[in-house]
């Protein structure tokens, strides 16, 4: 099988797995979980092959139906597509974690459709990051969005349904904006292939090109939950089942950011607009997101609510890095997409394990749980240290790079905002760790509990270990993404 | 106050948008990129190289077939979403056999007319599906017609009887007919011509193109019908 066939396979395998899940779920739906797990293992294997290939030969394409672009749909695997590594990793672990969790939290009839939606969600993300066609990107974004809304509501509690509805309304508006933007670009260029649009956009009328950029950017920024457009996120991410929270916070919001990267690829290449004003706006919004997310998180009692607000802060870091548009900051931002996914999944799955065993989700109720569930709380603590960005964990290098980028871009003030945000974040994670280990339990029976079952504990520990490993091997993803960023900014004449 | 602010905000947003849209290449102008670039090739070479007599079908199933593969997945996702959110609400029980959907019995007239029309509707649905490769439309529209047939039958029969027309075991397979049809044709294209979803390009293999297009149209039609009817039955379950 050639490499280009494998790009198609990395979408088709989970897609086929997803549609077959209700059928192979069996009479009771019990087989759906293992089937989904197997599907993701196979997908991950293909993903590893693709990553190895892109590292060896650089970006490569597949032409669907054999139609060369721009006439047919091109799938293009570049360094940014390598985010399928975290999609596959978190997807596999979240499904494993769901075996026991979903059995307890969801009505039995829904199980098979829960796994179907999880696989569809992952398929949507994989398609989103590997496609080279703008309309195809939209199609996968719809699969991804629709399944996300349903996954938030799947527990059937009234609050979950309301949260999902709010998410649906915001998400639908953002999808509409993206579609409108694609339509404008088509009217300007007559093409849907991203690379082709980029070449043909040069010399296009400035006002419509600007409008297309604006609606696409706003659409993706809503999906990414950047500050004034974040209001849907805390409820949706906190109320969803924990494995879903891990996927939503770790991966789904990042798709908005990767969408933004794709738009940058088009516009930086076309040089049709001066994006520095927009970039400055993005940097400011990023800075505000960091501070506001951290500020709101401090006052949360609910552990998952706290984590959800922390996602807004972290998206802020990434957006700020992209907006600073310097070599260091963009590399830092891109790698933070990977690292934050791992860290946030550690935290959400860890929190899920605590909720599964104790039945509580407030910090006060969870006091003392560190004594009865030492492994889970240790994993959460590692995640907390990483997210604050203390070396040598995964969170450190990215933030360091973004701060360096701020200096490189002659905007040291934003480096200061970044450190200030990290201090805020430090405060609320200290609160969490303090409750786990050092405070007297409110519910004495919490001390009698055992660790979560292995199918839940293993993913949490594995992810916590990765938080540490990625800190030590942090140079690896940095050097991997470097050529892609150099190409992106090189077209701007300010890379290298 | 709030209303006035909203109106003001909308105007502030709308003005630059209108200004920008006014500068787009004029609609209908033969020099607009939308007509001269990709679509020009579709119109000139489409009937020859894509093998479908209708250019719209050539674009949605051949040139950009993978998008349609994605779209049928979106439809399936909506089904999975409805089932994941609504199943098991009613104290976890299956709907009682013989429980009528509506508390009012359908009148004899309605019942008679539905019975009279049913075969004609079914025939028309199948016709639209099978006609897909020569006329715009096909699986999606034909599927919707078949689904509406199942839905009006539900209004005159008891729901359990109507659902029995498509038993649960088969229904789960029918619901995924569209993605499976795409997968089958896609893999066939990969094996025979070397690319996923590749159709033959030569004229003497036009019969193969038509066969494959028909497989996809039937998949979309059957799958769409099963999905729409299931969504109707599931959402109507609470009444």
XYZ file of C-alpha atoms in Angstrom:
735
model
C 0.000 0.000 0.000
C 1.322 3.371 -0.939
C 1.535 6.255 1.479
C -1.253 8.108 -0.299
C -3.609 5.145 0.096
C -2.772 5.180 3.792
C -3.980 8.795 4.132
C -7.356 7.666 2.818
C -7.257 4.631 5.097
C -6.668 6.718 8.207
C -10.082 8.317 7.608
C -11.947 5.335 6.176
C -10.967 2.849 8.899
C -12.428 4.772 11.850
C -15.366 5.856 9.673
C -16.236 2.277 8.794
C -15.624 1.263 12.404
C -18.028 3.964 13.549
C -20.903 3.072 11.230
C -20.531 -0.625 12.039
C -20.503 -0.071 15.804
C -24.315 -0.240 16.288
C -24.448 -3.476 14.290
C -21.551 -5.276 15.925
C -22.594 -4.016 19.358
C -24.568 -7.232 19.672
C -27.898 -7.687 21.380
C -26.837 -5.852 24.534
C -24.443 -3.369 22.975
C -21.632 -4.663 25.198
C -19.338 -5.467 22.289
C -19.432 -1.849 21.070
C -16.666 -0.692 23.448
C -14.065 -3.329 22.537
C -14.927 -2.901 18.843
C -14.350 0.852 19.056
C -11.108 0.241 20.938
C -9.880 -2.172 18.264
C -10.814 0.294 15.534
C -8.782 3.023 17.191
C -5.785 0.703 17.658
C -5.781 -0.028 13.928
C -6.228 3.673 13.122
C -3.345 4.534 15.439
C -1.114 2.035 13.640
C -1.883 3.743 10.321
C -1.300 7.115 11.987
C 2.143 6.041 13.189
C 3.039 4.960 9.660
C 1.932 8.334 8.258
C 3.903 10.266 10.883
C 7.025 8.277 10.126
C 6.516 8.936 6.425
C 6.053 12.696 6.804
C 9.125 12.881 9.024
C 11.130 11.098 6.293
C 9.903 12.715 3.086
C 7.928 15.818 4.131
C 4.306 16.598 3.194
C 2.573 14.257 0.744
C -0.879 13.987 -0.841
C -3.606 11.620 -1.936
C -5.949 12.443 -4.802
C -9.374 10.986 -4.187
C -10.899 9.250 -7.139
C -7.635 9.924 -8.962
C -8.715 13.494 -9.841
C -5.783 15.815 -9.535
C -6.421 19.041 -7.608
C -8.130 21.444 -7.955
C -10.714 19.275 -9.779
C -10.968 16.587 -7.138
C -10.414 16.405 -3.413
C -6.867 16.351 -2.180
C -5.888 14.933 1.171
C -2.609 16.406 2.285
C -0.568 15.119 5.180
C 1.804 17.789 6.464
C 3.466 18.421 9.807
C 0.335 20.046 11.223
C -1.577 16.888 10.267
C 0.701 15.082 12.687
C -1.781 16.154 15.358
C -3.502 12.877 14.489
C -0.946 11.390 16.887
C -2.732 12.955 19.862
C -6.149 12.350 18.307
C -5.398 8.629 18.050
C -3.728 8.458 21.452
C -6.429 10.288 23.398
C -9.180 8.612 21.391
C -7.886 5.139 22.193
C -7.390 5.929 25.866
C -10.749 7.689 26.251
C -12.511 4.661 24.765
C -10.618 2.341 27.128
C -11.533 4.615 30.027
C -15.170 4.545 28.925
C -15.536 0.758 29.326
C -16.375 0.988 33.007
C -17.271 4.661 33.175
C -19.974 4.642 30.504
C -21.415 1.381 31.815
C -22.063 3.094 35.126
C -23.074 6.566 33.932
C -25.162 5.921 30.815
C -28.437 4.090 30.156
C -27.589 0.694 28.638
C -29.517 1.333 25.384
C -27.302 4.295 24.602
C -23.966 2.518 24.953
C -23.580 1.451 21.321
C -24.454 4.951 20.080
C -22.112 6.527 22.600
C -19.183 4.614 21.081
C -20.474 5.303 17.579
C -20.441 9.024 18.303
C -16.995 8.858 19.896
C -15.583 7.180 16.785
C -17.395 9.620 14.492
C -16.002 12.490 16.521
C -12.471 11.147 16.156
C -13.022 10.484 12.438
C -14.182 14.063 11.997
C -11.023 15.362 13.642
C -8.727 13.078 11.656
C -10.400 14.163 8.417
C -10.228 17.794 9.492
C -6.470 17.731 9.999
C -5.499 15.731 6.917
C -7.675 17.282 4.233
C -6.268 19.768 1.762
C -9.667 20.843 0.498
C -11.600 23.631 2.122
C -15.098 22.245 1.589
C -13.998 18.783 2.646
C -12.700 20.439 5.813
C -16.178 21.808 6.404
C -17.770 18.374 5.911
C -15.494 16.846 8.522
C -16.079 19.813 10.815
C -19.796 19.050 10.657
C -19.274 15.377 11.568
C -17.083 16.550 14.402
C -19.460 19.256 15.660
C -22.648 17.254 15.441
C -21.154 14.337 17.345
C -19.722 16.714 19.962
C -23.117 18.262 20.713
C -24.689 14.845 21.178
C -21.822 13.556 23.308
C -22.319 16.427 25.750
C -26.002 15.528 26.144
C -25.521 11.764 26.250
C -25.787 11.387 30.030
C -29.420 12.480 29.787
C -29.332 14.843 32.762
C -31.273 18.036 32.293
C -28.231 20.281 32.844
C -26.316 18.280 30.239
C -29.053 18.771 27.697
C -29.116 22.513 28.351
C -25.321 22.731 28.066
C -25.436 20.794 24.806
C -28.114 23.109 23.476
C -26.064 26.198 24.233
C -23.074 24.529 22.578
C -25.242 23.644 19.575
C -26.430 27.218 19.065
C -22.933 28.697 19.254
C -21.510 25.872 17.168
C -24.143 26.261 14.467
C -23.432 29.975 14.127
C -19.730 29.293 13.874
C -20.265 26.585 11.229
C -22.414 28.993 9.255
C -19.678 31.626 9.345
C -17.097 29.119 8.148
C -19.363 28.015 5.300
C -19.978 31.636 4.321
C -16.232 32.231 4.270
C -15.691 29.185 2.053
C -18.388 30.488 -0.301
C -16.678 33.887 -0.521
C -13.321 32.297 -1.268
C -14.950 30.170 -3.964
C -16.507 33.263 -5.532
C -13.108 34.954 -5.526
C -11.020 32.077 -6.813
C -13.352 29.454 -8.309
C -11.532 26.787 -6.345
C -11.882 24.818 -3.140
C -8.397 23.363 -2.918
C -6.490 25.234 -0.214
C -3.160 25.427 -2.013
C -4.902 26.455 -5.219
C -6.953 29.118 -3.420
C -3.754 30.479 -1.943
C -2.138 30.995 -5.369
C -5.296 32.312 -7.005
C -6.117 34.697 -4.182
C -3.102 36.841 -4.993
C -4.412 40.018 -6.550
C -8.036 39.390 -5.580
C -10.218 42.294 -4.469
C -9.149 43.230 -0.980
C -12.491 43.847 0.741
C -14.079 40.451 0.019
C -10.790 38.701 0.790
C -10.766 40.508 4.115
C -14.386 39.569 4.807
C -13.693 35.924 3.992
C -10.743 35.945 6.350
C -12.793 37.628 9.077
C -15.758 35.240 8.980
C -13.521 32.167 8.768
C -11.391 33.409 11.645
C -14.388 34.252 13.832
C -15.988 30.911 13.008
C -12.897 28.986 14.061
C -12.316 31.202 17.081
C -15.813 30.330 18.383
C -14.952 26.628 18.022
C -11.693 27.304 19.862
C -13.491 29.200 22.665
C -11.273 32.278 22.704
C -12.322 34.814 25.302
C -15.453 36.732 24.368
C -16.743 33.713 22.423
C -16.020 31.121 25.098
C -19.346 31.204 26.933
C -20.490 27.815 25.669
C -17.395 25.981 26.837
C -17.420 25.737 30.660
C -20.834 24.069 30.948
C -20.394 21.779 27.970
C -16.962 20.579 29.000
C -17.721 20.264 32.694
C -21.056 18.470 32.430
C -20.168 15.985 29.678
C -19.049 12.489 30.754
C -15.363 12.664 31.735
C -13.906 10.786 28.748
C -15.908 13.125 26.510
C -14.616 16.136 28.456
C -11.082 14.896 27.854
C -11.720 14.662 24.104
C -13.566 17.985 23.893
C -11.065 19.965 25.940
C -7.997 18.141 24.742
C -8.821 17.890 21.065
C -12.050 19.408 19.779
C -11.281 23.029 20.726
C -7.872 22.594 19.078
C -9.572 21.950 15.770
C -10.684 25.575 15.785
C -7.051 26.548 16.209
C -5.853 24.207 13.470
C -8.553 25.663 11.247
C -6.999 29.043 11.971
C -3.591 27.653 11.005
C -5.057 26.452 7.684
C -6.466 29.925 7.025
C -3.063 31.411 7.796
C -1.491 28.996 5.333
C -3.821 30.285 2.638
C -3.476 33.975 3.416
C 0.215 34.118 4.270
C 0.858 32.364 0.975
C -1.396 34.679 -1.016
C -0.013 37.898 0.532
C -3.281 39.556 -0.323
C -3.778 41.170 3.071
C -1.684 42.664 5.795
C -2.661 40.543 8.767
C -0.691 42.384 11.422
C -3.756 44.173 12.849
C -5.631 40.910 13.105
C -2.594 39.274 14.686
C -2.348 42.004 17.273
C -6.031 41.521 18.066
C -5.439 37.800 18.441
C -2.556 38.426 20.822
C -4.734 40.673 22.976
C -7.625 38.215 22.963
C -5.161 35.482 23.873
C -3.814 37.510 26.771
C -7.329 38.279 28.012
C -8.307 34.615 27.664
C -5.317 33.545 29.737
C -6.110 35.933 32.562
C -9.910 35.611 32.513
C -9.859 31.814 32.238
C -7.497 31.589 35.175
C -9.467 34.164 37.151
C -12.774 32.327 36.779
C -11.140 28.996 37.491
C -9.986 30.191 40.908
C -13.563 30.574 42.099
C -14.827 27.192 40.959
C -15.737 24.551 43.491
C -16.522 21.894 40.901
C -13.287 20.204 39.848
C -14.367 19.720 36.226
C -15.598 23.308 35.981
C -12.144 24.407 37.096
C -10.529 22.292 34.391
C -12.924 23.654 31.784
C -11.981 27.258 32.592
C -8.354 26.278 32.510
C -8.875 25.184 28.893
C -9.851 28.767 28.057
C -6.543 29.973 29.529
C -4.582 27.437 27.567
C -6.323 28.202 24.317
C -5.314 31.778 25.114
C -1.642 30.766 25.166
C -1.937 29.091 21.786
C -3.840 31.973 20.203
C -1.308 34.424 21.577
C 1.509 32.359 20.140
C -0.123 32.271 16.712
C -0.847 35.988 16.811
C 2.717 36.957 17.727
C 3.668 35.341 14.396
C 7.334 34.899 15.222
C 9.232 31.666 14.672
C 9.496 30.782 18.369
C 5.954 31.699 19.323
C 4.285 29.778 16.506
C 6.379 26.684 17.234
C 5.506 27.014 20.924
C 1.821 27.455 20.133
C 1.704 24.467 17.788
C 3.439 22.189 20.233
C 1.161 23.394 23.010
C -1.732 22.075 20.910
C -0.189 18.609 21.402
C 0.967 18.997 24.973
C -2.131 20.643 26.350
C -4.157 17.805 24.838
C -2.159 15.260 26.818
C -2.166 17.307 30.003
C -5.854 18.155 29.931
C -6.774 14.543 29.175
C -4.740 13.449 32.207
C -6.641 15.904 34.375
C -10.128 15.177 33.035
C -9.711 11.411 33.061
C -8.176 11.642 36.538
C -11.116 13.726 37.698
C -13.412 11.197 36.055
C -11.792 8.388 38.051
C -12.311 10.354 41.280
C -15.949 11.032 40.432
C -16.485 7.394 39.468
C -15.287 6.159 42.857
C -16.442 8.904 45.211
C -19.527 10.239 43.453
C -18.426 13.776 44.375
C -17.157 16.521 42.133
C -16.670 19.457 44.512
C -13.254 20.138 45.981
C -14.693 20.333 49.511
C -16.301 16.910 49.187
C -13.163 15.431 47.672
C -10.925 16.435 50.560
C -8.584 13.678 51.678
C -9.048 11.564 48.583
C -5.270 11.581 48.092
C -4.961 9.109 50.928
C -7.305 6.522 49.440
C -6.592 6.988 45.721
C -2.884 7.904 45.739
C -2.137 6.910 42.137
C -4.980 8.890 40.582
C -4.283 11.992 42.641
C -0.554 11.696 41.894
C -1.400 11.635 38.187
C -3.636 14.686 38.578
C -0.864 16.458 40.476
C 1.592 15.755 37.669
C -0.968 17.133 35.242
C -1.393 20.219 37.422
C 2.334 20.850 37.606
C 2.558 20.462 33.824
C -0.233 22.849 33.109
C 1.297 25.531 35.286
C 4.403 25.033 33.206
C 6.961 24.086 35.801
C 10.032 22.408 34.277
C 10.704 19.607 33.470
C 7.089 18.840 32.538
C 5.371 19.056 29.160
C 3.850 22.475 29.764
C 7.141 24.245 30.304
C 8.794 24.264 26.904
C 5.815 25.596 24.982
C 5.247 28.473 27.334
C 8.950 29.214 27.323
C 8.898 29.295 23.521
C 5.849 31.544 23.418
C 7.504 33.898 25.922
C 10.690 33.898 23.823
C 8.517 34.593 20.802
C 7.007 37.608 22.552
C 10.489 38.998 23.062
C 11.456 38.112 19.492
C 8.395 39.985 18.237
C 9.354 42.977 20.380
C 6.286 42.588 22.557
C 7.789 41.624 25.941
C 4.651 42.882 27.684
C 2.805 39.791 26.502
C 5.543 37.573 27.877
C 4.739 39.212 31.176
C 0.997 38.485 30.762
C 1.924 34.888 30.153
C 3.909 34.589 33.374
C 1.186 36.405 35.266
C -1.409 33.948 33.917
C 0.785 31.019 34.939
C 0.858 32.393 38.503
C -2.943 32.546 38.570
C -3.150 29.016 37.276
C -0.668 27.961 39.915
C -2.986 29.283 42.631
C -5.983 27.196 41.679
C -4.061 24.023 41.109
C -2.478 24.459 44.527
C -6.014 24.658 45.879
C -6.822 21.368 44.245
C -3.700 19.557 45.428
C -4.183 21.020 48.884
C -7.705 19.591 49.067
C -6.544 16.145 47.958
C -3.664 15.752 50.363
C -3.651 18.182 53.228
C -7.214 18.906 54.314
C -9.374 16.886 56.675
C -11.997 14.897 54.766
C -15.579 16.112 55.023
C -16.803 12.634 54.199
C -14.784 10.143 56.278
C -15.946 7.235 54.101
C -13.786 8.639 51.314
C -10.753 7.189 53.095
C -12.102 3.646 52.683
C -12.261 3.778 48.871
C -10.044 1.849 46.471
C -8.362 3.027 43.279
C -10.438 3.022 40.112
C -10.454 -0.247 38.094
C -7.429 -0.866 35.825
C -9.220 0.065 32.587
C -9.573 3.574 34.023
C -6.367 3.788 36.021
C -4.045 2.701 33.194
C -5.032 5.513 30.783
C -4.669 8.102 33.549
C -1.224 6.868 34.591
C -0.059 6.509 31.003
C -1.038 10.091 30.244
C 0.604 11.361 33.431
C 3.787 9.557 32.429
C 3.568 11.227 29.018
C 3.318 14.641 30.710
C 6.738 13.951 32.188
C 8.210 12.269 29.123
C 7.121 15.059 26.796
C 8.825 17.503 29.138
C 12.116 15.659 28.827
C 11.788 14.830 25.124
C 10.244 18.223 24.403
C 12.765 19.004 21.671
C 11.425 16.168 19.541
C 8.053 17.691 18.603
C 9.674 21.124 18.437
C 12.188 20.054 15.827
C 9.474 18.081 14.037
C 7.212 21.085 13.581
C 10.015 23.551 12.865
C 10.198 23.105 9.069
C 6.415 23.529 8.763
C 6.465 26.758 10.756
C 9.465 28.007 8.821
C 7.549 27.358 5.585
C 4.444 29.082 6.941
C 6.274 32.197 8.103
C 8.855 31.988 5.317
C 6.160 32.893 2.823
C 5.663 35.941 5.015
C 9.290 36.889 4.674
C 9.945 36.870 8.395
C 10.804 33.256 9.171
C 14.219 31.768 9.817
C -32.570 49.513 25.084
C -31.284 46.027 24.535
C -33.152 45.836 21.245
C -31.809 49.163 20.033
C -28.274 48.071 20.899
C -28.722 44.788 19.043
C -30.063 46.606 16.006
C -27.195 49.089 16.077
C -24.675 46.271 16.392
C -26.217 44.378 13.498
C -26.045 47.462 11.292
C -22.425 48.071 12.252
C -21.592 44.486 11.304
C -23.752 44.445 8.184
C -22.380 47.573 6.503
C -18.792 46.379 5.979
C -20.119 42.949 5.012
C -22.362 44.440 2.343
C -19.527 46.649 1.141
C -17.278 43.602 0.771
C -19.899 41.433 -0.902
C -20.610 44.218 -3.399
C -17.024 43.920 -4.607
C -17.249 40.213 -5.384
C -17.003 39.209 -9.044
C -20.509 39.841 -10.438
C -22.921 36.935 -10.341
C -23.555 35.424 -13.761
C -20.623 37.182 -15.409
C -18.831 34.752 -17.727
C -15.455 36.039 -16.517
C -16.151 35.289 -12.851
C -13.647 32.760 -11.430
C -16.528 30.622 -10.230
C -17.315 29.844 -13.895
C -13.909 29.930 -15.527
C -11.747 27.762 -13.271
C -12.813 24.399 -11.872
C -16.417 24.354 -13.015
C -15.434 25.011 -16.639
C -13.660 21.672 -16.724
C -16.642 19.935 -15.116
C -18.928 21.294 -17.819
C -16.616 20.601 -20.742
C -15.211 17.225 -19.825
C -17.682 16.026 -17.221
C -20.009 13.933 -19.404
C -17.006 12.291 -21.103
C -14.587 11.554 -18.304
C -16.916 11.267 -15.321
C -19.359 8.936 -17.019
C -22.547 10.364 -15.519
C -24.941 11.911 -17.994
C -25.849 14.589 -15.494
C -23.086 17.028 -14.573
C -24.428 17.606 -11.047
C -24.274 13.865 -10.400
C -20.789 13.773 -11.908
C -19.622 16.409 -9.434
C -21.249 15.100 -6.281
C -20.565 11.419 -6.819
C -17.429 11.367 -8.930
C -15.240 14.503 -8.865
C -16.165 15.313 -5.280
C -17.531 11.935 -4.235
C -15.558 11.955 -1.025
C -17.507 15.010 0.162
C -20.731 13.110 -0.400
C -19.239 10.171 1.485
C -18.762 12.679 4.311
C -22.288 14.052 3.930
C -23.909 10.637 4.272
C -21.790 10.245 7.394
C -23.207 13.529 8.688
C -26.711 12.115 8.169
C -25.733 8.939 9.994
C -24.216 11.070 12.762
C -27.536 12.846 13.210
C -29.209 9.456 13.643
C -26.611 8.350 16.199
C -27.065 11.692 17.977
C -30.846 11.321 18.184
C -30.612 7.730 19.428
C -27.836 8.499 21.915
C -29.836 11.339 23.422
C -33.354 9.876 23.327
C -33.071 6.112 23.847
C -33.765 4.850 27.321
C -35.559 7.986 28.509
C -38.872 6.283 29.160
C -37.991 4.345 32.342
C -35.712 2.205 30.223
C -38.509 0.170 28.636
C -39.109 -0.545 24.962
C -42.314 1.042 23.672
C -45.247 -1.160 24.522
C -46.473 -3.287 21.672
C -49.759 -2.026 20.354
C -49.314 1.440 21.793
C -50.801 3.854 19.243
C -48.749 6.862 18.227
C -51.740 9.120 18.164
C -54.641 8.972 20.567
C -57.005 9.786 17.707
C -57.741 6.942 15.303
C -57.074 7.746 11.674
C -60.315 8.129 9.759
C -61.380 5.504 7.254
C -60.862 7.974 4.436
C -57.289 8.800 5.411
C -56.525 5.153 5.932
C -57.977 4.200 2.550
C -56.162 6.968 0.659
C -52.845 6.098 2.262
C -53.274 2.443 1.319
C -54.236 3.451 -2.192
C -51.279 5.766 -2.659
C -48.631 3.659 -0.914
C -47.598 1.535 -3.911
C -47.456 4.590 -6.162
C -45.310 6.492 -3.658
C -42.981 3.521 -3.287
C -42.662 3.207 -7.039
C -41.939 6.902 -7.450
C -39.295 6.766 -4.707
C -37.551 3.838 -6.372
C -37.768 5.587 -9.740
C -36.132 8.743 -8.393
C -33.329 6.709 -6.824
C -32.621 4.688 -9.956
C -32.819 7.754 -12.170
C -30.075 9.424 -10.143
C -27.230 9.192 -12.636
C -29.150 10.887 -15.483
C -31.013 13.587 -13.566
C -30.063 15.880 -10.734
C -31.221 14.200 -7.586
C -31.255 10.539 -6.847
C -30.569 8.786 -3.597
C -31.175 11.683 -1.248
C -34.513 12.700 -2.742
C -35.697 9.163 -3.390
C -34.757 8.192 0.157
C -36.783 11.088 1.509
C -39.790 9.940 -0.536
C -39.502 6.376 0.790
C -39.124 7.713 4.329
C -42.241 9.837 3.971
C -44.050 6.698 2.873
C -43.007 4.928 6.081
C -44.056 7.981 8.064
C -47.554 8.240 6.598
C -48.000 4.512 7.082
C -47.175 5.079 10.751
C -50.079 7.505 10.960
C -52.614 4.852 9.969
C -51.038 1.768 11.532
C -50.018 1.357 15.129
C -46.395 2.275 15.546
C -45.257 -1.239 16.420
C -46.849 -2.559 13.234
C -45.271 0.195 11.141
C -41.877 -0.427 12.699
C -42.259 -4.125 11.989
C -42.091 -3.262 8.289
C -38.404 -2.610 8.929
C -37.427 -5.001 11.739
C -34.739 -3.769 14.115
C -32.140 -6.334 13.062
C -32.305 -5.392 9.388
C -32.885 -1.739 10.191
C -29.460 -1.379 11.786
C -27.897 -2.578 8.533
C -30.170 -0.439 6.349
C -29.263 2.668 8.353
C -25.625 2.299 7.352
C -26.354 1.386 3.736
C -25.021 4.692 2.377
C -21.565 4.622 4.010
C -21.294 0.915 3.199
C -22.157 1.530 -0.472
C -19.503 4.247 -0.645
C -17.016 1.951 1.020
C -17.769 -0.879 -1.409
C -17.423 1.287 -4.498
C -14.447 3.105 -3.003
C -12.533 -0.101 -2.373
C -13.548 -1.475 -5.775
C -12.082 1.671 -7.337
C -8.939 1.217 -5.289
C -8.515 -2.393 -6.342
C -9.354 -1.952 -10.028
C -8.030 1.539 -10.799
C -5.648 2.264 -7.947
C -7.456 5.080 -6.121
C -10.182 5.104 -3.497
C -13.489 6.053 -5.188
C -11.927 6.091 -8.666
C -14.406 5.443 -11.452
C -13.457 4.249 -14.927
C -12.471 7.037 -17.332
C -12.922 5.309 -20.657
C -16.113 5.161 -22.646
C -16.266 1.406 -23.126
C -16.387 0.967 -19.350
C -19.343 3.337 -18.993
C -21.537 0.405 -17.906
C -19.268 -0.057 -14.889
C -19.548 3.616 -13.959
C -23.322 3.421 -14.178
C -23.381 0.245 -12.061
C -21.237 1.799 -9.366
C -23.185 5.069 -9.384
C -26.393 3.061 -9.044
C -24.987 1.097 -6.088
C -24.199 4.388 -4.348
C -27.600 5.891 -5.221
C -29.400 2.839 -3.853
C -27.266 2.927 -0.712
C -28.025 6.606 -0.153
C -31.740 6.079 -0.856
C -32.221 3.042 1.372
C -29.985 4.434 4.103
C -31.658 7.841 4.043
C -35.115 6.301 4.232
C -34.181 4.052 7.164
C -32.529 6.926 9.018
C -35.352 9.437 8.521
C -38.006 6.911 9.536
C -36.041 5.863 12.615
C -35.583 9.469 13.690
C -39.326 9.994 13.274
C -40.171 6.895 15.316
C -37.648 7.729 18.029
C -38.663 11.356 18.414
C -42.347 10.452 18.313
C -41.801 7.950 21.090
C -42.791 10.165 23.983
C -46.312 10.973 22.890
